[in-house]
mmCIF file of C-alpha atoms and ligand atoms in Angstrom:
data_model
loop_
_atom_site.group_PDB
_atom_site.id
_atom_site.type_symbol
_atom_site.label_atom_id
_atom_site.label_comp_id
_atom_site.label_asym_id
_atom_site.label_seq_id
_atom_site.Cartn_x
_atom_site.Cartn_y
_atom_site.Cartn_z
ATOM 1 C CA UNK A 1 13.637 -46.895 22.007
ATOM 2 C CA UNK A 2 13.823 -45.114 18.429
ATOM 3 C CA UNK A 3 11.601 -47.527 16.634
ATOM 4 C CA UNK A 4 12.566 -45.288 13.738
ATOM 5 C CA UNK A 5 16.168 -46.168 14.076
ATOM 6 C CA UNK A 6 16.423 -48.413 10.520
ATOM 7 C CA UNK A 7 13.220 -47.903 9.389
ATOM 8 C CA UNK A 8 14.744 -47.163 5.592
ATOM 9 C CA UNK A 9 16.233 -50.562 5.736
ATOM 10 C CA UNK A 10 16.873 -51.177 1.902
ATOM 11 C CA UNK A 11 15.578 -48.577 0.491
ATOM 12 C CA UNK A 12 11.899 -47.036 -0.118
ATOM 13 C CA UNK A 13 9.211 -45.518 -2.355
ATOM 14 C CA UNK A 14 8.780 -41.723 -1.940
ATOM 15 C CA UNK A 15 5.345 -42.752 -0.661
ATOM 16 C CA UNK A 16 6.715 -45.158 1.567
ATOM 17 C CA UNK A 17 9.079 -42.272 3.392
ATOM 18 C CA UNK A 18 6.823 -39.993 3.305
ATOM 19 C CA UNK A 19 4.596 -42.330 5.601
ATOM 20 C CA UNK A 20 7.362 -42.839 7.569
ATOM 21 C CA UNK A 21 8.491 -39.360 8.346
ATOM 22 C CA UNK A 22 4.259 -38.486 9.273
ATOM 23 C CA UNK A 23 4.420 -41.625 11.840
ATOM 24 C CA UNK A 24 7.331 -39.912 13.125
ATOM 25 C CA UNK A 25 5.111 -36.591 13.628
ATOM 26 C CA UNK A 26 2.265 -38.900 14.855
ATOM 27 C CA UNK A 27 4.319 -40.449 18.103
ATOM 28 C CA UNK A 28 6.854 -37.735 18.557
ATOM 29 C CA UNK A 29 5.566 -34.378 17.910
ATOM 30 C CA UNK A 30 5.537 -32.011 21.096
ATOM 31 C CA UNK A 31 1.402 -31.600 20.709
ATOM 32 C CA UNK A 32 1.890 -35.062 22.722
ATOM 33 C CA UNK A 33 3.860 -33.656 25.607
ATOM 34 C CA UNK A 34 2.104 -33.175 29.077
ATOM 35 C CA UNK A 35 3.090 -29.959 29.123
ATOM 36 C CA UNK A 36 0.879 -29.392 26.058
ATOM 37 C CA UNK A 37 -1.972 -30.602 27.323
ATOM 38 C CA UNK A 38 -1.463 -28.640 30.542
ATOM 39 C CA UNK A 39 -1.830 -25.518 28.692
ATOM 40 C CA UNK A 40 -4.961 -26.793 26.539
ATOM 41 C CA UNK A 41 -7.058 -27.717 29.946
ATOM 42 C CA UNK A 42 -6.094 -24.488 31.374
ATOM 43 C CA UNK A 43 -3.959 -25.351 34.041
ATOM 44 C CA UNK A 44 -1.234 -23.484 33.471
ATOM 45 C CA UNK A 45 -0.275 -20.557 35.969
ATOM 46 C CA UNK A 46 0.633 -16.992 34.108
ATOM 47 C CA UNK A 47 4.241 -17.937 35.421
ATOM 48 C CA UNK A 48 4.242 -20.536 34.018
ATOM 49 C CA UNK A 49 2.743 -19.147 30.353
ATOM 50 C CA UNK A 50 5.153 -16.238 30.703
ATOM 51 C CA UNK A 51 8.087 -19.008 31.130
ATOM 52 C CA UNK A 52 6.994 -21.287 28.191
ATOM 53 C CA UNK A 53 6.415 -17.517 26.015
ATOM 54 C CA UNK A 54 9.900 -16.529 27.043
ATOM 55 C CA UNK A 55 11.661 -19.488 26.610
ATOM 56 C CA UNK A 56 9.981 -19.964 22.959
ATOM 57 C CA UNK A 57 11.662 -16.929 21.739
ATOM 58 C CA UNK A 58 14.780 -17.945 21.593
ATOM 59 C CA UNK A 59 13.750 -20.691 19.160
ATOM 60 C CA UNK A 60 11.876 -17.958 17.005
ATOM 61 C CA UNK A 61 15.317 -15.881 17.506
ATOM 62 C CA UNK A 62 16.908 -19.264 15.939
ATOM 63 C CA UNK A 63 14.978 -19.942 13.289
ATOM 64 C CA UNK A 64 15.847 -17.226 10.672
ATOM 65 C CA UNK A 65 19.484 -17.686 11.448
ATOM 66 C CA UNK A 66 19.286 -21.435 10.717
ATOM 67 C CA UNK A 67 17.865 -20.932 7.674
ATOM 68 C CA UNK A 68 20.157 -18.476 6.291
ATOM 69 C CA UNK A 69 22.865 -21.211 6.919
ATOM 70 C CA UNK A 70 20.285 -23.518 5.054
ATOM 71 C CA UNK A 71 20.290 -20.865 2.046
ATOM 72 C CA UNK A 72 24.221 -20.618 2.188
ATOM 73 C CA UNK A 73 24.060 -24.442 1.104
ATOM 74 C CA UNK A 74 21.880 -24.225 -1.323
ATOM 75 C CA UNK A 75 23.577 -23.954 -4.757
ATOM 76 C CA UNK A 76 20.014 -23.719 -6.874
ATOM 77 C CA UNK A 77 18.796 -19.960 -7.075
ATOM 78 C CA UNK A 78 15.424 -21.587 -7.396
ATOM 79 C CA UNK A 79 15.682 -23.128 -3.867
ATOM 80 C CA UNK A 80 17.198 -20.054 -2.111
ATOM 81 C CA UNK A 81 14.206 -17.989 -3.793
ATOM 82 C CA UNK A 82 12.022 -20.021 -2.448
ATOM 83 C CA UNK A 83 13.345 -20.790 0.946
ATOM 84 C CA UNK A 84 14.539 -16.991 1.829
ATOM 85 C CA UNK A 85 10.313 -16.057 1.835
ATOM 86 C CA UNK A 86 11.092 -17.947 5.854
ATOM 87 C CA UNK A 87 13.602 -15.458 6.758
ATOM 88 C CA UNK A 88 11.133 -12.642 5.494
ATOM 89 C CA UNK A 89 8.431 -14.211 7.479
ATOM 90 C CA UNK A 90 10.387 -14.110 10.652
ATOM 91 C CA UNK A 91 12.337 -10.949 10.069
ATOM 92 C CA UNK A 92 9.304 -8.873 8.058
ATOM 93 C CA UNK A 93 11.285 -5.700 5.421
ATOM 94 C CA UNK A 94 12.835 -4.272 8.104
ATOM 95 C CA UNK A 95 13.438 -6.783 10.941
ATOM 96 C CA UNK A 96 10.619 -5.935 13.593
ATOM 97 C CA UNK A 97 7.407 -6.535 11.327
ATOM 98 C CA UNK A 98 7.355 -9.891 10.999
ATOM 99 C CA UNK A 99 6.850 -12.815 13.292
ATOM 100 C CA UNK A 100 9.952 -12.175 15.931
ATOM 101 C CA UNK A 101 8.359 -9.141 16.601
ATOM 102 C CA UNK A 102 4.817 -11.308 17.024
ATOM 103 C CA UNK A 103 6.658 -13.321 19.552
ATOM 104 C CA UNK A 104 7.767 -10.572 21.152
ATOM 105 C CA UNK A 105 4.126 -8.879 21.372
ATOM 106 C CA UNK A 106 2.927 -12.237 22.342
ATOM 107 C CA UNK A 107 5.379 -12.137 25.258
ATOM 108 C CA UNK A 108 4.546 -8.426 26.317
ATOM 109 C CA UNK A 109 0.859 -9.388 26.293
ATOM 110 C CA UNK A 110 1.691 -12.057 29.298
ATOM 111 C CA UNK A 111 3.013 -9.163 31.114
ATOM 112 C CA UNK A 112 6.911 -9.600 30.226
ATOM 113 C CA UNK A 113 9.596 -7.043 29.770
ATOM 114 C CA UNK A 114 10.175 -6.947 25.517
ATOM 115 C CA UNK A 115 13.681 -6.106 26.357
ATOM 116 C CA UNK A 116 14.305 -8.955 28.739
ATOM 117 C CA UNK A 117 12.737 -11.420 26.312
ATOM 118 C CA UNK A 118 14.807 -10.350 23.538
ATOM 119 C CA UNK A 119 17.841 -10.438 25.629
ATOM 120 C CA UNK A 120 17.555 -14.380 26.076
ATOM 121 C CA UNK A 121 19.012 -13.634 29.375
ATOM 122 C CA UNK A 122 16.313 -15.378 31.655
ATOM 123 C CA UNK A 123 16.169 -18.504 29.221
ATOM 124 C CA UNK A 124 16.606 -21.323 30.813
ATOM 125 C CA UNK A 125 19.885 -23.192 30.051
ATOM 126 C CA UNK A 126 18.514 -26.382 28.043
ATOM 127 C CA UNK A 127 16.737 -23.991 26.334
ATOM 128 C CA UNK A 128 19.884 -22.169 24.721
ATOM 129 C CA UNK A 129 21.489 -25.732 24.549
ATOM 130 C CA UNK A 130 18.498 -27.024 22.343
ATOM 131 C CA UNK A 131 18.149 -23.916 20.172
ATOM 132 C CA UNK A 132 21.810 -24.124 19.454
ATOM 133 C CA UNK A 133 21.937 -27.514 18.549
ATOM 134 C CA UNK A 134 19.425 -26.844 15.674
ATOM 135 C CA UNK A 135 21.631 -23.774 14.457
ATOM 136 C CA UNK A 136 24.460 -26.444 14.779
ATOM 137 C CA UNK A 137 23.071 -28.675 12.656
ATOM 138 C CA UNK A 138 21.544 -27.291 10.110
ATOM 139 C CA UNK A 139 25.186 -25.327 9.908
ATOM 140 C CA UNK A 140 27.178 -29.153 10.279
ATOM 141 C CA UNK A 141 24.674 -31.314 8.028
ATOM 142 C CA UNK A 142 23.776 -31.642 4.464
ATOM 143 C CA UNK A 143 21.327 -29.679 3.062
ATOM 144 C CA UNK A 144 19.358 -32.521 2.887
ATOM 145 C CA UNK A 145 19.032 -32.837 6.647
ATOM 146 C CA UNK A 146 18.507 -29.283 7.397
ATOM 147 C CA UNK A 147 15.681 -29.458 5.227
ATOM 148 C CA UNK A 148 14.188 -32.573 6.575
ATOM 149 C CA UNK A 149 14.839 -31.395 9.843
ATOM 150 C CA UNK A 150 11.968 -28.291 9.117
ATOM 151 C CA UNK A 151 9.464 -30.704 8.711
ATOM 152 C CA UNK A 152 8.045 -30.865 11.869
ATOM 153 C CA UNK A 153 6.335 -27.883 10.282
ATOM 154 C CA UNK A 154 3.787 -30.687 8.730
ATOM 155 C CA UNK A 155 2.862 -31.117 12.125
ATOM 156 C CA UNK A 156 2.335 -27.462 13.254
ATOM 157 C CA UNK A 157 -1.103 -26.251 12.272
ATOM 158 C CA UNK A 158 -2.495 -28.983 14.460
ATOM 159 C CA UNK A 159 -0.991 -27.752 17.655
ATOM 160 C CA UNK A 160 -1.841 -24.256 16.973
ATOM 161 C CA UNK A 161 -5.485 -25.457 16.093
ATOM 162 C CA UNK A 162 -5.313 -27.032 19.162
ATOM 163 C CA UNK A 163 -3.332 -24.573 21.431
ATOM 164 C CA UNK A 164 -5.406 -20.798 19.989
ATOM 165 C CA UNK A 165 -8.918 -21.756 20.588
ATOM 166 C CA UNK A 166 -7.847 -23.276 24.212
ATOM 167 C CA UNK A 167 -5.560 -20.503 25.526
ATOM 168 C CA UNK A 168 -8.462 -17.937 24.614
ATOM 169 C CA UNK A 169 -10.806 -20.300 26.461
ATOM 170 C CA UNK A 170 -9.000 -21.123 29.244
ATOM 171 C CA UNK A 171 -7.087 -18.131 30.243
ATOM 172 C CA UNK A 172 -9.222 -14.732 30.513
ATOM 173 C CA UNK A 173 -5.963 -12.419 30.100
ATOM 174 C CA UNK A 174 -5.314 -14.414 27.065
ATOM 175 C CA UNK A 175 -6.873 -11.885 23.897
ATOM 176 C CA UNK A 176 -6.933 -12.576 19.837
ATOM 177 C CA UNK A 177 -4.319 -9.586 19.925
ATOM 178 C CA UNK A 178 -2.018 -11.144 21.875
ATOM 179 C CA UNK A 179 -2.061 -14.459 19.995
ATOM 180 C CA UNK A 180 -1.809 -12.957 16.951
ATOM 181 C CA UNK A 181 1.448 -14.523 16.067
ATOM 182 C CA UNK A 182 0.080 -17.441 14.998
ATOM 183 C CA UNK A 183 -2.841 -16.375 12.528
ATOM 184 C CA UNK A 184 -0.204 -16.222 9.644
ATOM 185 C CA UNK A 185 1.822 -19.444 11.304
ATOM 186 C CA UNK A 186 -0.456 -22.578 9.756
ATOM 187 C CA UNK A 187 -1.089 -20.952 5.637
ATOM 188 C CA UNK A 188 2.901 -20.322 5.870
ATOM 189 C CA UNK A 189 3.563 -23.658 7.606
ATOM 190 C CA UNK A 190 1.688 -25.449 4.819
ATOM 191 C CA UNK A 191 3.524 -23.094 2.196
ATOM 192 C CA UNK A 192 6.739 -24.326 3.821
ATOM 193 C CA UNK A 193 6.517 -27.737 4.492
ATOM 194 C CA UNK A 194 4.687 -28.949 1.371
ATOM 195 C CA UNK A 195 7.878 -27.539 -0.561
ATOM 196 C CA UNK A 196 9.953 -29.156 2.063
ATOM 197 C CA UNK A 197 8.674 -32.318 1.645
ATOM 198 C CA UNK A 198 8.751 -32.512 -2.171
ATOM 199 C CA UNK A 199 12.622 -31.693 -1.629
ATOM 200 C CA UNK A 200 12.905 -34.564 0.376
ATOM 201 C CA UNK A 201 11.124 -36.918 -1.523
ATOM 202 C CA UNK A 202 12.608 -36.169 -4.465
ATOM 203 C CA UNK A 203 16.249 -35.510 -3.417
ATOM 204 C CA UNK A 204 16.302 -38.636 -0.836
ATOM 205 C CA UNK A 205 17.268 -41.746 -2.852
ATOM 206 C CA UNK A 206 19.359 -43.653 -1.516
ATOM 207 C CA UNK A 207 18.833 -45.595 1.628
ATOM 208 C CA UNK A 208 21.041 -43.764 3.580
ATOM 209 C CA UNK A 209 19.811 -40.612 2.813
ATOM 210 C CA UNK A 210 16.595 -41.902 2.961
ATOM 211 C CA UNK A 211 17.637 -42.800 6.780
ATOM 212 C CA UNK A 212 19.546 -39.630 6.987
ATOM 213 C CA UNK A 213 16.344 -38.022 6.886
ATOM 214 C CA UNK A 214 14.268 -39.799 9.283
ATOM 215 C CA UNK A 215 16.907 -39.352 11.592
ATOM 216 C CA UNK A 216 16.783 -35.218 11.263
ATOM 217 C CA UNK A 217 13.128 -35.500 12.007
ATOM 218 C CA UNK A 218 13.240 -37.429 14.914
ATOM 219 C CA UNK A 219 16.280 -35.217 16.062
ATOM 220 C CA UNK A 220 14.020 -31.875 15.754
ATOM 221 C CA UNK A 221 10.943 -33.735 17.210
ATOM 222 C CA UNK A 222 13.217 -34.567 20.295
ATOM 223 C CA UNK A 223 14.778 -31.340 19.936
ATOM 224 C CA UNK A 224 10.953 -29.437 20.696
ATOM 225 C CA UNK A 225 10.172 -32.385 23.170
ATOM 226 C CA UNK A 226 13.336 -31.835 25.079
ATOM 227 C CA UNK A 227 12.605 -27.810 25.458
ATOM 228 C CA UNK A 228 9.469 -28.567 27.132
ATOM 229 C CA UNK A 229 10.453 -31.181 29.250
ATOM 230 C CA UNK A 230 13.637 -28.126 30.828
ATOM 231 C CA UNK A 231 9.902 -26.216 31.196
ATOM 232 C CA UNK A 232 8.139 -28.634 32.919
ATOM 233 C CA UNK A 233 11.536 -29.270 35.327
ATOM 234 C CA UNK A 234 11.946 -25.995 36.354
ATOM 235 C CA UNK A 235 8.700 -24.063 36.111
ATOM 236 C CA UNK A 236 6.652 -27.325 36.953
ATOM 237 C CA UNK A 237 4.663 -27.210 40.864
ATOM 238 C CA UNK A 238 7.945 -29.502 42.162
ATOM 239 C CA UNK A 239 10.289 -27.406 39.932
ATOM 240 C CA UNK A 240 13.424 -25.921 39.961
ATOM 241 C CA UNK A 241 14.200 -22.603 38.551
ATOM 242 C CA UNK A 242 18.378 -23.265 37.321
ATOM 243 C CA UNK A 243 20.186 -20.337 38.755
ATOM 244 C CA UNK A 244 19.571 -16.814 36.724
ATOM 245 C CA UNK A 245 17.222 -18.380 34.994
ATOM 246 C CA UNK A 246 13.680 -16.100 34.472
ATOM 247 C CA UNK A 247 11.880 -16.527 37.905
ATOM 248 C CA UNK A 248 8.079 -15.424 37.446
ATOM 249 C CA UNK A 249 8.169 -14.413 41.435
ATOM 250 C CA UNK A 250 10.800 -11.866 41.196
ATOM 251 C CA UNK A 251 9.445 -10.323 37.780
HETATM 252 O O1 LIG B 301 3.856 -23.369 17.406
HETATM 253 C C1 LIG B 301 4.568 -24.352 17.303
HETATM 254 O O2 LIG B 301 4.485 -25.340 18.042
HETATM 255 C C2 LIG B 301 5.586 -24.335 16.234
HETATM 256 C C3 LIG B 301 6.322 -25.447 15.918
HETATM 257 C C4 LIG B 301 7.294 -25.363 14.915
HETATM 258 C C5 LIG B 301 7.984 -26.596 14.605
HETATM 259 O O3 LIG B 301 7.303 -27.636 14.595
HETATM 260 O O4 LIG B 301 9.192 -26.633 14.418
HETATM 261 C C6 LIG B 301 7.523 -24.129 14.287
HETATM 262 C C7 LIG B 301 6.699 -23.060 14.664
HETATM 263 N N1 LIG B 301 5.750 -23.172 15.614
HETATM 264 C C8 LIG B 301 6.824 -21.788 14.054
HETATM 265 O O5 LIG B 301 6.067 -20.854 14.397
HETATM 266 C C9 LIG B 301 7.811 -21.580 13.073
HETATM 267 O O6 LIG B 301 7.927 -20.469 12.532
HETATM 268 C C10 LIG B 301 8.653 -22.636 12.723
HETATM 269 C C11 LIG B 301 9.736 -22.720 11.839
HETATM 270 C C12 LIG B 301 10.217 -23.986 11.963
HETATM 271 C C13 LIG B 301 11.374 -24.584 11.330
HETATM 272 O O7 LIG B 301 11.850 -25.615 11.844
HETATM 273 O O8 LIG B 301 11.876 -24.058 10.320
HETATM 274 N N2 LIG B 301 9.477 -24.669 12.847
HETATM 275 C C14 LIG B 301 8.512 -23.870 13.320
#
């Protein structure tokens, strides 16, 4: 059930939504999945790291993209100066020195082909289907949404505090090099999502928009729940790999 479903009702403070929308983080934010927690304890195979790593690109690949669309809403040069330092993160000055490229070194690390990886080609199909319904909507909704939609980034410097320390511990290939993707991730996360949420706050008032809102989060918080549950169902010890999909026993 999404408990979350008319939680605007009639309208609320700025304070009052911006409970709401960290509740939503609270119950629905993929540090909560099993598959999470697998990879904290250590019990993760390399197959199954290298299939998570893979599959995780194609939402890095996504991200800059959606947020160009985001900036080709935006009407306020102030907003699009601000929001455009994303795409740089991502992209870097000349489009492989910045954090795709991470990904990508994060992905060779685990013994993957960079090629491969950047081809998409063994992603597994919900994968592509989730990633493009994020590009979709931040394309089809109001600028509003798209932006709410980012903040799960409130959310992500706790699972990379969580998910660093334990992939060094638990996995001996695992090195500070390969990880380093995610040293820049929670400062810029912070950066990101505090000016996200002011947005929201401010630019939210009505009660529909107010629900509007809520509703983008808990789409993107289903959205990064639902690409680790196509993990866990194909790469899981009962899995099943969808055809041409990236098969860790025929590297
Ligand atoms: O490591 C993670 O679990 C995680 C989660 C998220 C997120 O919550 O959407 C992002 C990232 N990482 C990330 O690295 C990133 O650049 C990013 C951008 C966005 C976004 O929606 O604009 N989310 C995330």
């Amino acid at each position: 059930m999404n408990e979350f479903a008319d939680a605007a009702g009639n309208g609320l403070t700025p304070n009052e939504l911006e409970r709401i929308l960290r509740e939503i983080g609270l119950s629905r934010y993929h540090n909560r999945h099993p598959l999470h927690h697998q990879m904290t304890s250590g019990q993760l195979s390399k197959g199954q790291l290298q299939a998570w790593a893979l599959n995780r690109y194609c939402y890095q690949a996504v991200i800059p993209r959606k947020d160009a669309m985001i900036l080709s809403h935006a009407e306020d040069p102030a907003f699009r100066a601000e929001w455009r330092k994303r795409i740089e993160d991502h992209d870097g000055s000349d489009g492989w020195n910045g954090g795709i490229a991470r990904w990508l070194k994060l992905a060779t690390g685990l013994g993957l082909d960079r090629d491969f990886v950047a081809s998409q080609q063994g992603a597994l199909p919900a994968t592509r289907f989730a990633v493009g319904a994020y590009l979709s909507f931040c394309t089809d909704k109001s600028l509003l949404e798209a932006v709410a939609s980012s903040l799960t980034e409130l959310f992500s410097p706790v699972i990379i505090g969580e998910r660093v320390p334990a992939m060094l511990a638990k996995y001996d290939y695992v090195t500070e090099d390969i990880l380093e993707y995610f040293k820049p991730r929670p400062v810029q996360a912070s950066r990101d999502a505090d000016y996200a949420l002011a947005y929201v706050r401010q630019h939210a008032d009505t009660p529909e928009k107010q629900q509007a809102v809520i509703d983008a989060l808990v789409f993107k918080c289903d959205l990064l729940w639902a690409m680790l549950d196509a993990l866990e169902q194909a790469y899981g010890d009962h899995g099943h790999i969808p055809p041409g999909a990236f098969d860790p026993k025929q590297p």
